[in-house]
Amino acid sequence: MSEEEAVTQLREEVERLAVIVKEQEEKMKKQDTVSYAPDSVKPVVMMNPRRVNRFRDRPTSSSDPSITEWVSDVRTQAAYRKLSKTDFAVFMVDNLAGKARQEILGRGESTNKDPEEIIRILLKVFGDGDNLPMLQQRFYAYHQQEEDLISCSLNMVELYDKIIQHDASFAACRDAALKGRFAESVKDEGLRRELRWLNIESPALNIFELRDRAVHWLGRLVADKKSTINQEVQSASLEAGDSTNLLEVIKRQEAMIEKQQQQIDSILSKSGNTTNKYRKPLQCWTSGSINHKNRNCPQRRMENSRGRDNALNE
């Protein structure tokens, strides 16, 4: 192979390698472009709000919403959708049916374009008949009876939410009113003091957080009382056990004393019989007879009589 041919082959090989290198560089650039490309814009998924059931009349089954539940639902939907006052009124009328729809539409445009007026009328006609003053009186006169703290707090929340449905301006002081009234409505005097102190020291707590603190405090108090009662029961049991042991000791001692007394009586009885058995019979000192005593001795009387006769003869 000549020198020129060798140079030509080398030049071709270099060109071929250059092409390969260029292809590799382009391929790497494409990979880098893909790697560092910004993430594709993801579509924003908007969740459809929960469907509001149409309100027709007073509930006749468990699945029918009450007027208070329906009002709460439409208020939530209006806030979520950011509806204007007019749109809110249209939205409520669209979700009415039957007697409720007839009641609102029959009152004319002055009513069916005012959402608060629609709510007021529906609560008055299809609610429990309580007006705002009556609800306020029930709320501020509420006291815990036999229900637990959870039921007590939920009953108060329900009452206050009904007040808000009649007049939305009361929503601004909802937590403050509920916490203050809850602290005064519980039965336990110690818990009332604790809740008043919490309202002052922790004003940021909402009604449910305050209620949870109360449940925890009362549960701890009950646990302490149970512990004290258990200790008293155990102490009483120990005292009863000690008393039982003492009675048993006394009974054993009495039995031993009685047994010893029986032994003593037995010994004395045997001793008496032996003494009587070996005692000599009584006998007269003068005659030695055992049939009479010395003072009754005939021989002694005879001797005394002879002595007196001799004295007379002399």
Short mmCIF file of C-alpha atoms in Angstrom, two decimals:
data_model
loop_
_atom_site.label_atom_id
_atom_site.label_comp_id
_atom_site.label_asym_id
_atom_site.label_seq_id
_atom_site.Cartn_x
_atom_site.Cartn_y
_atom_site.Cartn_z
CA MET A 1 0.00 0.00 0.00
CA SER A 2 1.40 3.36 -1.06
CA GLU A 3 1.79 6.26 1.30
CA GLU A 4 -0.98 8.24 -0.40
CA GLU A 5 -3.47 5.40 0.02
CA ALA A 6 -2.62 5.10 3.70
CA VAL A 7 -3.18 8.81 4.21
CA THR A 8 -6.52 8.62 2.39
CA GLN A 9 -7.72 5.76 4.56
CA LEU A 10 -6.71 7.59 7.70
CA ARG A 11 -8.56 10.72 6.54
CA GLU A 12 -11.72 8.67 5.87
CA GLU A 13 -11.46 7.00 9.25
CA VAL A 14 -11.11 10.37 10.96
CA GLU A 15 -14.15 11.72 9.12
CA ARG A 16 -16.15 8.63 10.05
CA LEU A 17 -15.21 9.01 13.70
CA ALA A 18 -16.07 12.70 13.57
CA VAL A 19 -19.53 11.85 12.26
CA ILE A 20 -20.02 9.29 15.03
CA VAL A 21 -18.91 11.80 17.68
CA LYS A 22 -21.27 14.42 16.31
CA GLU A 23 -24.17 11.97 16.37
CA GLN A 24 -23.38 11.07 19.94
CA GLU A 25 -23.23 14.74 20.97
CA GLU A 26 -26.60 15.44 19.35
CA LYS A 27 -28.08 12.42 21.04
CA MET A 28 -26.77 13.56 24.43
CA LYS A 29 -28.14 17.07 23.85
CA LYS A 30 -31.56 15.64 23.16
CA GLN A 31 -31.42 13.60 26.35
CA ASP A 32 -30.37 16.65 28.37
CA THR A 33 -33.19 18.66 26.84
CA VAL A 34 -35.69 16.01 27.88
CA SER A 35 -34.16 15.68 31.35
CA TYR A 36 -34.16 19.39 32.12
CA ALA A 37 -37.36 20.28 30.36
CA PRO A 38 -39.91 21.79 32.73
CA ASP A 39 -42.67 19.52 33.87
CA SER A 40 -45.65 19.57 31.66
CA VAL A 41 -48.41 21.72 33.01
CA LYS A 42 -50.78 19.50 34.96
CA PRO A 43 -54.46 20.18 34.61
CA VAL A 44 -56.11 21.68 37.68
CA VAL A 45 -58.80 19.32 38.87
CA MET A 46 -61.78 21.14 40.32
CA MET A 47 -63.86 18.98 42.59
CA ASN A 48 -67.52 19.42 42.04
CA PRO A 49 -69.21 20.68 45.20
CA ARG A 50 -71.51 18.29 47.00
CA ARG A 51 -74.97 18.24 45.56
CA VAL A 52 -77.61 19.92 47.68
CA ASN A 53 -80.80 17.97 48.13
CA ARG A 54 -83.94 19.86 47.27
CA PHE A 55 -86.02 20.95 50.21
CA ARG A 56 -89.74 20.27 49.83
CA ASP A 57 -91.43 20.12 53.21
CA ARG A 58 -90.94 18.95 56.76
CA PRO A 59 -89.00 15.65 56.73
CA THR A 60 -91.10 12.50 56.57
CA SER A 61 -88.22 10.00 56.47
CA SER A 62 -84.67 9.79 57.81
CA SER A 63 -83.23 10.65 54.37
CA ASP A 64 -85.15 13.93 54.09
CA PRO A 65 -83.17 17.01 55.18
CA SER A 66 -84.58 19.25 57.86
CA ILE A 67 -84.82 22.96 57.15
CA THR A 68 -81.85 23.68 59.45
CA GLU A 69 -79.69 21.12 57.64
CA TRP A 70 -80.73 22.46 54.25
CA VAL A 71 -79.98 26.07 55.22
CA SER A 72 -76.55 25.02 56.49
CA ASP A 73 -75.84 23.19 53.22
CA VAL A 74 -76.86 26.08 50.95
CA ARG A 75 -74.83 28.55 53.01
CA THR A 76 -71.78 26.32 52.68
CA GLN A 77 -72.28 26.00 48.93
CA ALA A 78 -72.75 29.74 48.53
CA ALA A 79 -69.49 30.41 50.37
CA TYR A 80 -67.67 27.77 48.30
CA ARG A 81 -68.98 29.12 45.00
CA LYS A 82 -68.53 32.75 46.15
CA LEU A 83 -72.04 33.62 45.08
CA SER A 84 -73.33 37.14 45.13
CA LYS A 85 -76.48 38.02 47.03
CA THR A 86 -78.65 37.74 43.91
CA ASP A 87 -77.03 34.50 42.77
CA PHE A 88 -77.42 33.06 46.26
CA ALA A 89 -81.16 33.76 46.16
CA VAL A 90 -81.45 32.15 42.71
CA PHE A 91 -79.43 29.16 43.91
CA MET A 92 -81.76 28.63 46.88
CA VAL A 93 -84.92 28.89 44.81
CA ASP A 94 -83.48 26.37 42.33
CA ASN A 95 -82.98 23.92 45.20
CA LEU A 96 -86.53 24.25 46.50
CA ALA A 97 -89.44 22.08 45.45
CA GLY A 98 -93.01 21.33 46.42
CA LYS A 99 -94.58 23.41 49.17
CA ALA A 100 -91.36 25.21 50.02
CA ARG A 101 -90.91 26.48 46.46
CA GLN A 102 -94.54 27.56 46.26
CA GLU A 103 -94.19 29.40 49.57
CA ILE A 104 -91.26 31.49 48.33
CA LEU A 105 -92.39 32.09 44.75
CA GLY A 106 -95.87 32.99 45.94
CA ARG A 107 -94.49 35.92 47.96
CA GLY A 108 -93.20 37.72 44.89
CA GLU A 109 -89.86 39.09 43.73
CA SER A 110 -89.29 41.18 46.82
CA THR A 111 -88.89 37.94 48.74
CA ASN A 112 -87.37 35.48 46.27
CA LYS A 113 -84.48 37.83 45.47
CA ASP A 114 -83.41 38.29 49.10
CA PRO A 115 -81.58 35.19 50.42
CA GLU A 116 -81.87 36.13 54.10
CA GLU A 117 -85.58 36.75 53.74
CA ILE A 118 -85.99 33.38 52.02
CA ILE A 119 -84.20 31.68 54.92
CA ARG A 120 -86.25 33.55 57.51
CA ILE A 121 -89.54 32.53 55.90
CA LEU A 122 -88.51 28.90 55.43
CA LEU A 123 -87.40 28.61 59.06
CA LYS A 124 -90.64 30.18 60.23
CA VAL A 125 -92.93 28.01 58.09
CA PHE A 126 -91.05 24.70 58.01
CA GLY A 127 -88.92 24.93 61.15
CA ASP A 128 -89.70 24.09 64.76
CA GLY A 129 -91.59 27.34 65.26
CA ASP A 130 -88.90 29.05 67.35
CA ASN A 131 -88.21 32.67 66.57
CA LEU A 132 -85.01 34.52 67.40
CA PRO A 133 -85.95 35.67 70.94
CA MET A 134 -87.15 32.19 71.85
CA LEU A 135 -83.93 30.60 70.60
CA GLN A 136 -81.83 33.11 72.50
CA GLN A 137 -83.81 32.45 75.67
CA ARG A 138 -83.34 28.69 75.27
CA PHE A 139 -79.62 29.09 74.61
CA TYR A 140 -78.84 31.32 77.60
CA ALA A 141 -81.07 29.27 79.92
CA TYR A 142 -79.53 25.95 78.89
CA HIS A 143 -77.94 23.86 81.66
CA GLN A 144 -76.48 20.38 81.65
CA GLN A 145 -78.90 17.80 83.01
CA GLU A 146 -78.22 14.06 82.75
CA GLU A 147 -76.40 14.23 79.40
CA ASP A 148 -72.62 13.96 79.15
CA LEU A 149 -70.34 16.86 78.23
CA ILE A 150 -70.23 15.95 74.54
CA SER A 151 -74.02 15.90 74.20
CA CYS A 152 -74.27 19.09 76.24
CA SER A 153 -71.84 20.96 73.98
CA LEU A 154 -73.48 19.67 70.78
CA ASN A 155 -76.93 20.73 71.99
CA MET A 156 -75.62 24.22 72.65
CA VAL A 157 -73.92 24.38 69.24
CA GLU A 158 -77.17 23.34 67.57
CA LEU A 159 -79.11 26.04 69.41
CA TYR A 160 -76.62 28.76 68.52
CA ASP A 161 -76.47 27.69 64.89
CA LYS A 162 -80.25 28.09 64.76
CA ILE A 163 -79.79 31.61 66.08
CA ILE A 164 -77.30 32.30 63.29
CA GLN A 165 -79.75 30.99 60.73
CA HIS A 166 -82.26 33.59 61.92
CA ASP A 167 -79.67 36.35 62.12
CA ALA A 168 -76.26 35.85 60.50
CA SER A 169 -74.75 38.73 62.48
CA PHE A 170 -74.48 36.41 65.50
CA ALA A 171 -71.89 34.31 63.65
CA ALA A 172 -69.13 36.79 64.49
CA CYS A 173 -69.25 35.99 68.22
CA ARG A 174 -70.14 32.30 67.90
CA ASP A 175 -67.12 30.81 69.68
CA ALA A 176 -67.05 33.41 72.44
CA ALA A 177 -70.75 32.97 73.20
CA LEU A 178 -70.56 29.17 73.12
CA LYS A 179 -67.46 28.99 75.34
CA GLY A 180 -68.85 31.42 77.87
CA ARG A 181 -72.20 29.69 78.08
CA PHE A 182 -70.63 26.21 78.17
CA ALA A 183 -68.49 27.23 81.16
CA GLU A 184 -71.64 28.25 83.05
CA SER A 185 -73.90 25.37 82.01
CA VAL A 186 -71.93 22.33 83.27
CA LYS A 187 -73.09 20.70 86.50
CA ASP A 188 -69.75 20.15 88.22
CA GLU A 189 -68.75 23.23 90.22
CA GLY A 190 -65.04 22.44 90.03
CA LEU A 191 -65.27 22.05 86.26
CA ARG A 192 -67.06 25.41 85.99
CA ARG A 193 -64.13 27.10 87.75
CA GLU A 194 -61.66 25.29 85.49
CA LEU A 195 -63.50 26.34 82.31
CA ARG A 196 -63.74 29.97 83.43
CA TRP A 197 -59.99 29.97 84.03
CA LEU A 198 -59.35 28.38 80.62
CA ASN A 199 -61.49 31.02 78.88
CA ILE A 200 -59.31 33.69 80.45
CA GLU A 201 -55.92 32.00 80.06
CA SER A 202 -56.51 30.41 76.62
CA PRO A 203 -58.93 32.63 74.68
CA ALA A 204 -57.79 31.14 71.35
CA LEU A 205 -59.42 27.79 72.10
CA ASN A 206 -62.60 27.09 70.16
CA ILE A 207 -65.66 25.49 71.70
CA PHE A 208 -64.67 21.94 70.75
CA GLU A 209 -61.12 22.31 72.07
CA LEU A 210 -62.52 23.71 75.31
CA ARG A 211 -64.97 20.81 75.49
CA ASP A 212 -62.15 18.29 74.97
CA ARG A 213 -60.17 19.89 77.80
CA ALA A 214 -63.24 19.60 80.02
CA VAL A 215 -63.72 15.93 79.15
CA HIS A 216 -60.05 15.25 79.92
CA TRP A 217 -60.19 17.16 83.21
CA LEU A 218 -63.38 15.43 84.33
CA GLY A 219 -62.04 12.02 83.29
CA ARG A 220 -58.89 12.60 85.33
CA LEU A 221 -60.99 13.70 88.30
CA VAL A 222 -63.14 10.56 88.06
CA ALA A 223 -60.00 8.42 87.81
CA ASP A 224 -58.59 10.07 90.95
CA LYS A 225 -61.86 9.48 92.79
CA LYS A 226 -61.89 5.83 91.72
CA SER A 227 -58.30 5.45 92.89
CA THR A 228 -59.19 6.99 96.26
CA ILE A 229 -62.22 4.72 96.60
CA ASN A 230 -60.12 1.67 95.72
CA GLN A 231 -57.56 2.64 98.34
CA GLU A 232 -60.30 3.08 100.94
CA VAL A 233 -61.79 -0.29 100.01
CA GLN A 234 -58.39 -1.96 100.29
CA SER A 235 -57.77 -0.27 103.64
CA ALA A 236 -61.18 -1.35 104.89
CA SER A 237 -60.47 -4.89 103.69
CA LEU A 238 -57.16 -4.93 105.56
CA GLU A 239 -58.84 -3.60 108.70
CA ALA A 240 -61.56 -6.19 108.36
CA GLY A 241 -58.90 -8.85 107.92
CA ASP A 242 -57.08 -7.64 111.04
CA SER A 243 -60.34 -7.63 112.98
CA THR A 244 -61.08 -11.16 111.81
CA ASN A 245 -57.63 -12.33 112.90
CA LEU A 246 -58.08 -10.67 116.30
CA LEU A 247 -61.44 -12.36 116.78
CA GLU A 248 -59.91 -15.71 115.92
CA VAL A 249 -57.13 -15.16 118.48
CA ILE A 250 -59.70 -14.22 121.15
CA LYS A 251 -61.78 -17.29 120.34
CA ARG A 252 -58.72 -19.54 120.60
CA GLN A 253 -57.77 -17.98 123.95
CA GLU A 254 -61.31 -18.44 125.26
CA ALA A 255 -61.24 -22.07 124.17
CA MET A 256 -57.91 -22.60 125.95
CA ILE A 257 -59.20 -20.92 129.12
CA GLU A 258 -62.34 -23.03 129.06
CA LYS A 259 -60.28 -26.18 128.57
CA GLN A 260 -57.98 -25.23 131.46
CA GLN A 261 -61.00 -24.53 133.67
CA GLN A 262 -62.39 -27.94 132.83
CA GLN A 263 -59.07 -29.52 133.77
CA ILE A 264 -59.01 -27.59 137.06
CA ASP A 265 -62.59 -28.62 137.85
CA SER A 266 -61.74 -32.22 137.09
CA ILE A 267 -58.70 -32.11 139.38
CA LEU A 268 -60.68 -30.50 142.18
CA SER A 269 -63.45 -33.05 141.80
CA LYS A 270 -61.01 -35.93 142.06
CA SER A 271 -59.28 -34.31 145.04
CA GLY A 272 -62.60 -33.90 146.89
CA ASN A 273 -63.59 -37.52 146.35
CA THR A 274 -60.22 -38.75 147.60
CA THR A 275 -60.42 -36.62 150.75
CA ASN A 276 -63.87 -37.89 151.60
CA LYS A 277 -62.82 -41.47 150.93
CA TYR A 278 -59.87 -41.51 153.32
CA ARG A 279 -61.26 -39.21 156.06
CA LYS A 280 -61.72 -40.96 159.48
CA PRO A 281 -65.26 -40.93 160.88
CA LEU A 282 -65.97 -38.63 163.83
CA GLN A 283 -66.01 -40.36 167.26
CA CYS A 284 -66.76 -39.38 170.82
CA TRP A 285 -63.71 -38.39 172.84
CA THR A 286 -65.12 -39.92 176.06
CA SER A 287 -66.49 -43.27 174.92
CA GLY A 288 -64.81 -43.57 171.55
CA SER A 289 -68.16 -44.25 169.90
CA ILE A 290 -68.82 -43.00 166.35
CA ASN A 291 -72.58 -42.92 166.87
CA HIS A 292 -72.63 -39.67 168.81
CA LYS A 293 -70.60 -36.59 169.48
CA ASN A 294 -68.78 -35.85 172.73
CA ARG A 295 -71.38 -33.44 174.10
CA ASN A 296 -74.11 -36.04 173.64
CA CYS A 297 -72.14 -38.89 175.19
CA PRO A 298 -74.29 -40.89 177.74
CA GLN A 299 -71.20 -41.95 179.62
CA ARG A 300 -70.17 -38.35 180.11
CA ARG A 301 -73.61 -37.48 181.46
CA MET A 302 -73.46 -40.42 183.86
CA GLU A 303 -70.05 -39.37 185.14
CA ASN A 304 -71.24 -35.81 185.62
CA SER A 305 -74.28 -37.06 187.55
CA ARG A 306 -72.15 -39.21 189.92
CA GLY A 307 -69.83 -36.33 190.53
CA ARG A 308 -72.70 -34.07 191.61
CA ASP A 309 -74.09 -36.82 193.95
CA ASN A 310 -70.74 -37.29 195.67
CA ALA A 311 -70.45 -33.61 196.23
CA LEU A 312 -73.85 -33.51 197.91
CA ASN A 313 -73.02 -36.45 200.17
CA GLU A 314 -69.89 -34.83 201.45
#
